PDB file of C-alpha atoms in Angstrom:
ATOM      1  CA  UNK A 255    -178.950 -46.395  21.621  1.00 77.00           C
ATOM      2  CA  UNK A 256    -177.656 -49.363  19.028  1.00 91.00           C
ATOM      3  CA  UNK A 257    -175.330 -50.952  22.217  1.00 94.00           C
ATOM      4  CA  UNK A 258    -177.428 -53.365  23.426  1.00 96.00           C
ATOM      5  CA  UNK A 259    -174.955 -53.763  27.279  1.00 96.00           C
ATOM      6  CA  UNK A 260    -176.184 -50.207  27.544  1.00 97.00           C
ATOM      7  CA  UNK A 261    -179.513 -50.143  26.897  1.00 96.00           C
ATOM      8  CA  UNK A 262    -180.054 -52.793  29.784  1.00 97.00           C
ATOM      9  CA  UNK A 263    -178.588 -50.549  31.726  1.00 97.00           C
ATOM     10  CA  UNK A 264    -179.875 -47.664  31.168  1.00 97.00           C
ATOM     11  CA  UNK A 265    -183.230 -49.200  31.018  1.00 96.00           C
ATOM     12  CA  UNK A 266    -182.370 -50.654  34.735  1.00 96.00           C
ATOM     13  CA  UNK A 267    -181.834 -47.102  35.800  1.00 97.00           C
ATOM     14  CA  UNK A 268    -184.787 -45.672  34.647  1.00 96.00           C
ATOM     15  CA  UNK A 269    -187.026 -48.109  36.278  1.00 96.00           C
ATOM     16  CA  UNK A 270    -185.957 -46.444  39.337  1.00 95.00           C
ATOM     17  CA  UNK A 271    -185.509 -43.154  38.351  1.00 96.00           C
ATOM     18  CA  UNK A 272    -188.873 -42.366  36.056  1.00 94.00           C
ATOM     19  CA  UNK A 273    -187.855 -38.580  36.898  1.00 95.00           C
ATOM     20  CA  UNK A 274    -185.354 -39.121  33.806  1.00 94.00           C
ATOM     21  CA  UNK A 275    -187.318 -41.003  31.988  1.00 91.00           C
ATOM     22  CA  UNK A 276    -187.221 -37.766  29.629  1.00 94.00           C
ATOM     23  CA  UNK A 277    -183.091 -37.106  29.590  1.00 93.00           C
ATOM     24  CA  UNK A 278    -181.722 -37.208  26.127  1.00 91.00           C
ATOM     25  CA  UNK A 279    -180.910 -41.056  25.717  1.00 92.00           C
ATOM     26  CA  UNK A 280    -176.632 -41.062  27.109  1.00 97.00           C
ATOM     27  CA  UNK A 281    -173.771 -41.127  24.719  1.00 96.00           C
ATOM     28  CA  UNK A 282    -171.916 -44.843  25.080  1.00 97.00           C
ATOM     29  CA  UNK A 283    -168.176 -43.874  25.866  1.00 96.00           C
ATOM     30  CA  UNK A 284    -165.015 -46.484  26.651  1.00 96.00           C
ATOM     31  CA  UNK A 285    -161.902 -44.393  28.045  1.00 97.00           C
ATOM     32  CA  UNK A 286    -158.788 -44.086  26.320  1.00 94.00           C
ATOM     33  CA  UNK A 287    -157.507 -45.804  23.097  1.00 94.00           C
ATOM     34  CA  UNK A 288    -156.870 -48.873  23.781  1.00 95.00           C
ATOM     35  CA  UNK A 289    -158.137 -51.441  25.974  1.00 96.00           C
ATOM     36  CA  UNK A 290    -156.037 -52.253  28.980  1.00 96.00           C
ATOM     37  CA  UNK A 291    -156.341 -48.490  29.543  1.00 95.00           C
ATOM     38  CA  UNK A 292    -160.191 -48.053  28.818  1.00 97.00           C
ATOM     39  CA  UNK A 293    -161.119 -51.120  31.217  1.00 97.00           C
ATOM     40  CA  UNK A 294    -158.904 -49.718  33.807  1.00 97.00           C
ATOM     41  CA  UNK A 295    -160.602 -46.622  33.974  1.00 97.00           C
ATOM     42  CA  UNK A 296    -163.773 -48.743  34.088  1.00 97.00           C
ATOM     43  CA  UNK A 297    -162.560 -50.082  37.412  1.00 97.00           C
ATOM     44  CA  UNK A 298    -161.331 -47.003  38.453  1.00 98.00           C
ATOM     45  CA  UNK A 299    -164.582 -44.952  37.577  1.00 98.00           C
ATOM     46  CA  UNK A 300    -166.602 -48.057  39.204  1.00 97.00           C
ATOM     47  CA  UNK A 301    -164.434 -48.200  42.746  1.00 96.00           C
ATOM     48  CA  UNK A 302    -165.154 -43.903  42.830  1.00 96.00           C
ATOM     49  CA  UNK A 303    -161.440 -43.481  42.223  1.00 97.00           C
ATOM     50  CA  UNK A 304    -161.884 -42.065  38.512  1.00 98.00           C
ATOM     51  CA  UNK A 305    -164.060 -38.209  38.515  1.00 98.00           C
ATOM     52  CA  UNK A 306    -163.253 -36.869  36.481  1.00 98.00           C
ATOM     53  CA  UNK A 307    -161.913 -36.908  32.825  1.00 98.00           C
ATOM     54  CA  UNK A 308    -160.261 -34.618  30.120  1.00 98.00           C
ATOM     55  CA  UNK A 309    -161.093 -34.022  27.082  1.00 97.00           C
ATOM     56  CA  UNK A 310    -159.294 -31.173  23.950  1.00 98.00           C
ATOM     57  CA  UNK A 311    -161.350 -28.987  22.556  1.00 98.00           C
ATOM     58  CA  UNK A 312    -160.171 -29.666  19.191  1.00 97.00           C
ATOM     59  CA  UNK A 313    -160.579 -33.172  19.314  1.00 97.00           C
ATOM     60  CA  UNK A 314    -163.679 -32.519  20.235  1.00 97.00           C
ATOM     61  CA  UNK A 315    -164.018 -29.883  16.651  1.00 97.00           C
ATOM     62  CA  UNK A 316    -162.381 -32.078  15.148  1.00 97.00           C
ATOM     63  CA  UNK A 317    -164.951 -35.524  15.259  1.00 96.00           C
ATOM     64  CA  UNK A 318    -167.662 -33.073  15.257  1.00 97.00           C
ATOM     65  CA  UNK A 319    -168.438 -34.371  18.587  1.00 95.00           C
ATOM     66  CA  UNK A 320    -170.899 -32.321  21.320  1.00 95.00           C
ATOM     67  CA  UNK A 321    -169.104 -30.135  24.570  1.00 97.00           C
ATOM     68  CA  UNK A 322    -170.272 -32.062  27.560  1.00 97.00           C
ATOM     69  CA  UNK A 323    -173.249 -30.362  29.157  1.00 97.00           C
ATOM     70  CA  UNK A 324    -173.646 -29.981  32.813  1.00 97.00           C
ATOM     71  CA  UNK A 325    -176.640 -32.865  33.864  1.00 97.00           C
ATOM     72  CA  UNK A 326    -175.777 -35.279  31.012  1.00 97.00           C
ATOM     73  CA  UNK A 327    -175.149 -39.157  31.096  1.00 98.00           C
ATOM     74  CA  UNK A 328    -172.669 -41.450  29.821  1.00 98.00           C
ATOM     75  CA  UNK A 329    -172.936 -45.530  30.121  1.00 98.00           C
ATOM     76  CA  UNK A 330    -169.587 -45.960  30.214  1.00 98.00           C
ATOM     77  CA  UNK A 331    -168.354 -49.413  29.099  1.00 98.00           C
ATOM     78  CA  UNK A 332    -165.439 -51.014  28.679  1.00 97.00           C
ATOM     79  CA  UNK A 333    -163.086 -51.710  25.854  1.00 97.00           C
ATOM     80  CA  UNK A 334    -165.077 -54.523  24.575  1.00 97.00           C
ATOM     81  CA  UNK A 335    -168.385 -52.530  24.491  1.00 97.00           C
ATOM     82  CA  UNK A 336    -170.337 -54.203  27.514  1.00 97.00           C
ATOM     83  CA  UNK A 337    -171.733 -51.167  30.256  1.00 98.00           C
ATOM     84  CA  UNK A 338    -170.360 -50.767  33.408  1.00 98.00           C
ATOM     85  CA  UNK A 339    -172.247 -48.220  34.900  1.00 98.00           C
ATOM     86  CA  UNK A 340    -173.888 -45.092  34.418  1.00 98.00           C
ATOM     87  CA  UNK A 341    -172.511 -41.085  35.690  1.00 98.00           C
ATOM     88  CA  UNK A 342    -173.744 -37.719  35.641  1.00 98.00           C
ATOM     89  CA  UNK A 343    -171.177 -34.711  34.804  1.00 98.00           C
ATOM     90  CA  UNK A 344    -171.286 -33.058  38.215  1.00 98.00           C
ATOM     91  CA  UNK A 345    -168.870 -30.013  36.408  1.00 98.00           C
ATOM     92  CA  UNK A 346    -167.784 -28.799  33.409  1.00 98.00           C
ATOM     93  CA  UNK A 347    -164.676 -25.946  32.517  1.00 97.00           C
ATOM     94  CA  UNK A 348    -162.164 -24.897  29.887  1.00 98.00           C
ATOM     95  CA  UNK A 349    -158.577 -24.296  31.230  1.00 98.00           C
ATOM     96  CA  UNK A 350    -155.111 -24.569  28.935  1.00 98.00           C
ATOM     97  CA  UNK A 351    -153.490 -27.706  29.319  1.00 98.00           C
ATOM     98  CA  UNK A 352    -150.869 -26.134  30.990  1.00 98.00           C
ATOM     99  CA  UNK A 353    -153.056 -25.224  33.711  1.00 98.00           C
ATOM    100  CA  UNK A 354    -154.058 -28.727  35.346  1.00 98.00           C
ATOM    101  CA  UNK A 355    -153.252 -28.723  38.945  1.00 97.00           C
ATOM    102  CA  UNK A 356    -152.749 -31.113  40.758  1.00 97.00           C
ATOM    103  CA  UNK A 357    -155.979 -31.883  42.685  1.00 97.00           C
ATOM    104  CA  UNK A 358    -158.213 -32.190  38.834  1.00 98.00           C
ATOM    105  CA  UNK A 359    -155.622 -34.992  38.430  1.00 97.00           C
ATOM    106  CA  UNK A 360    -156.254 -36.478  41.586  1.00 97.00           C
ATOM    107  CA  UNK A 361    -160.031 -36.746  41.575  1.00 97.00           C
ATOM    108  CA  UNK A 362    -158.714 -38.087  36.755  1.00 96.00           C
ATOM    109  CA  UNK A 363    -157.445 -41.191  39.684  1.00 96.00           C
ATOM    110  CA  UNK A 364    -155.099 -42.727  37.130  1.00 96.00           C
ATOM    111  CA  UNK A 365    -152.070 -43.960  37.141  1.00 95.00           C
ATOM    112  CA  UNK A 366    -150.069 -41.910  40.885  1.00 97.00           C
ATOM    113  CA  UNK A 367    -152.777 -39.784  40.856  1.00 96.00           C
ATOM    114  CA  UNK A 368    -150.030 -36.737  40.209  1.00 97.00           C
ATOM    115  CA  UNK A 369    -149.921 -34.260  37.674  1.00 98.00           C
ATOM    116  CA  UNK A 370    -146.751 -35.568  35.930  1.00 98.00           C
ATOM    117  CA  UNK A 371    -148.208 -38.675  35.315  1.00 98.00           C
ATOM    118  CA  UNK A 372    -151.521 -36.799  33.874  1.00 98.00           C
ATOM    119  CA  UNK A 373    -150.020 -34.289  32.046  1.00 98.00           C
ATOM    120  CA  UNK A 374    -147.523 -37.451  30.287  1.00 97.00           C
ATOM    121  CA  UNK A 375    -150.187 -39.985  29.547  1.00 97.00           C
ATOM    122  CA  UNK A 376    -152.636 -37.084  28.440  1.00 98.00           C
ATOM    123  CA  UNK A 377    -149.913 -35.220  26.319  1.00 98.00           C
ATOM    124  CA  UNK A 378    -149.062 -38.821  24.411  1.00 97.00           C
ATOM    125  CA  UNK A 379    -153.379 -39.298  25.023  1.00 97.00           C
ATOM    126  CA  UNK A 380    -153.095 -36.308  22.874  1.00 98.00           C
ATOM    127  CA  UNK A 381    -150.405 -36.866  20.253  1.00 98.00           C
ATOM    128  CA  UNK A 382    -152.527 -39.458  18.687  1.00 97.00           C
ATOM    129  CA  UNK A 383    -155.525 -38.271  19.178  1.00 96.00           C
ATOM    130  CA  UNK A 384    -154.123 -34.794  17.072  1.00 98.00           C
ATOM    131  CA  UNK A 385    -152.245 -36.782  14.904  1.00 97.00           C
ATOM    132  CA  UNK A 386    -154.995 -37.855  12.174  1.00 97.00           C
ATOM    133  CA  UNK A 387    -155.994 -33.984  11.468  1.00 97.00           C
ATOM    134  CA  UNK A 388    -151.889 -33.131  10.972  1.00 97.00           C
ATOM    135  CA  UNK A 389    -151.787 -31.563  14.851  1.00 97.00           C
ATOM    136  CA  UNK A 390    -150.360 -31.925  17.506  1.00 97.00           C
ATOM    137  CA  UNK A 391    -150.636 -30.889  20.916  1.00 98.00           C
ATOM    138  CA  UNK A 392    -150.042 -27.843  22.531  1.00 98.00           C
ATOM    139  CA  UNK A 393    -149.771 -26.327  26.227  1.00 98.00           C
ATOM    140  CA  UNK A 394    -151.701 -24.210  25.638  1.00 98.00           C
ATOM    141  CA  UNK A 395    -154.392 -25.509  24.093  1.00 98.00           C
ATOM    142  CA  UNK A 396    -157.579 -25.837  25.914  1.00 98.00           C
ATOM    143  CA  UNK A 397    -158.872 -28.521  27.630  1.00 98.00           C
ATOM    144  CA  UNK A 398    -162.724 -29.740  28.939  1.00 98.00           C
ATOM    145  CA  UNK A 399    -162.097 -31.009  32.364  1.00 98.00           C
ATOM    146  CA  UNK A 400    -165.236 -32.691  32.500  1.00 98.00           C
ATOM    147  CA  UNK A 401    -166.656 -34.087  36.508  1.00 98.00           C
ATOM    148  CA  UNK A 402    -168.815 -36.281  37.195  1.00 98.00           C
ATOM    149  CA  UNK A 403    -170.316 -38.591  39.385  1.00 98.00           C
ATOM    150  CA  UNK A 404    -171.131 -42.542  39.334  1.00 97.00           C
ATOM    151  CA  UNK A 405    -174.608 -42.448  40.091  1.00 97.00           C
ATOM    152  CA  UNK A 406    -175.279 -46.810  39.113  1.00 98.00           C
ATOM    153  CA  UNK A 407    -174.070 -50.168  38.472  1.00 94.00           C
ATOM    154  CA  UNK A 408    -175.203 -53.448  38.947  1.00 82.00           C
TER     155      UNK A 408
END
């Protein structure tokens, strides 16, 4: 783990949870593709409001990133890379974009927590994410819905 802030947070967690001493080091992530949204999402996670994130399967495949798995740890950082908290994946499921529902939109905890808000901001994000690969989002594209719980913060 290259990020010193994330490494320190992970170490503080392990000091209290030796049962996880031999698990794979957590992925270090920030949400979104800009500072304002990334910092806002990190705060929502710390407050226990944001409990999910949504990847496009195509985006993960093009970037050659692994699929999330139940039990995975992630250090959530702000845009600048400062570790904010540690989360652990509790559920992963795959859904077409068109089948995302209100309940899942609320789990993401962003904006007004409505499905309309979720669809608009995610469509815009997926458009920016896929554009470098010459692709565009579609209603039928598969979304990797990752639910998590915050397990540690300073």
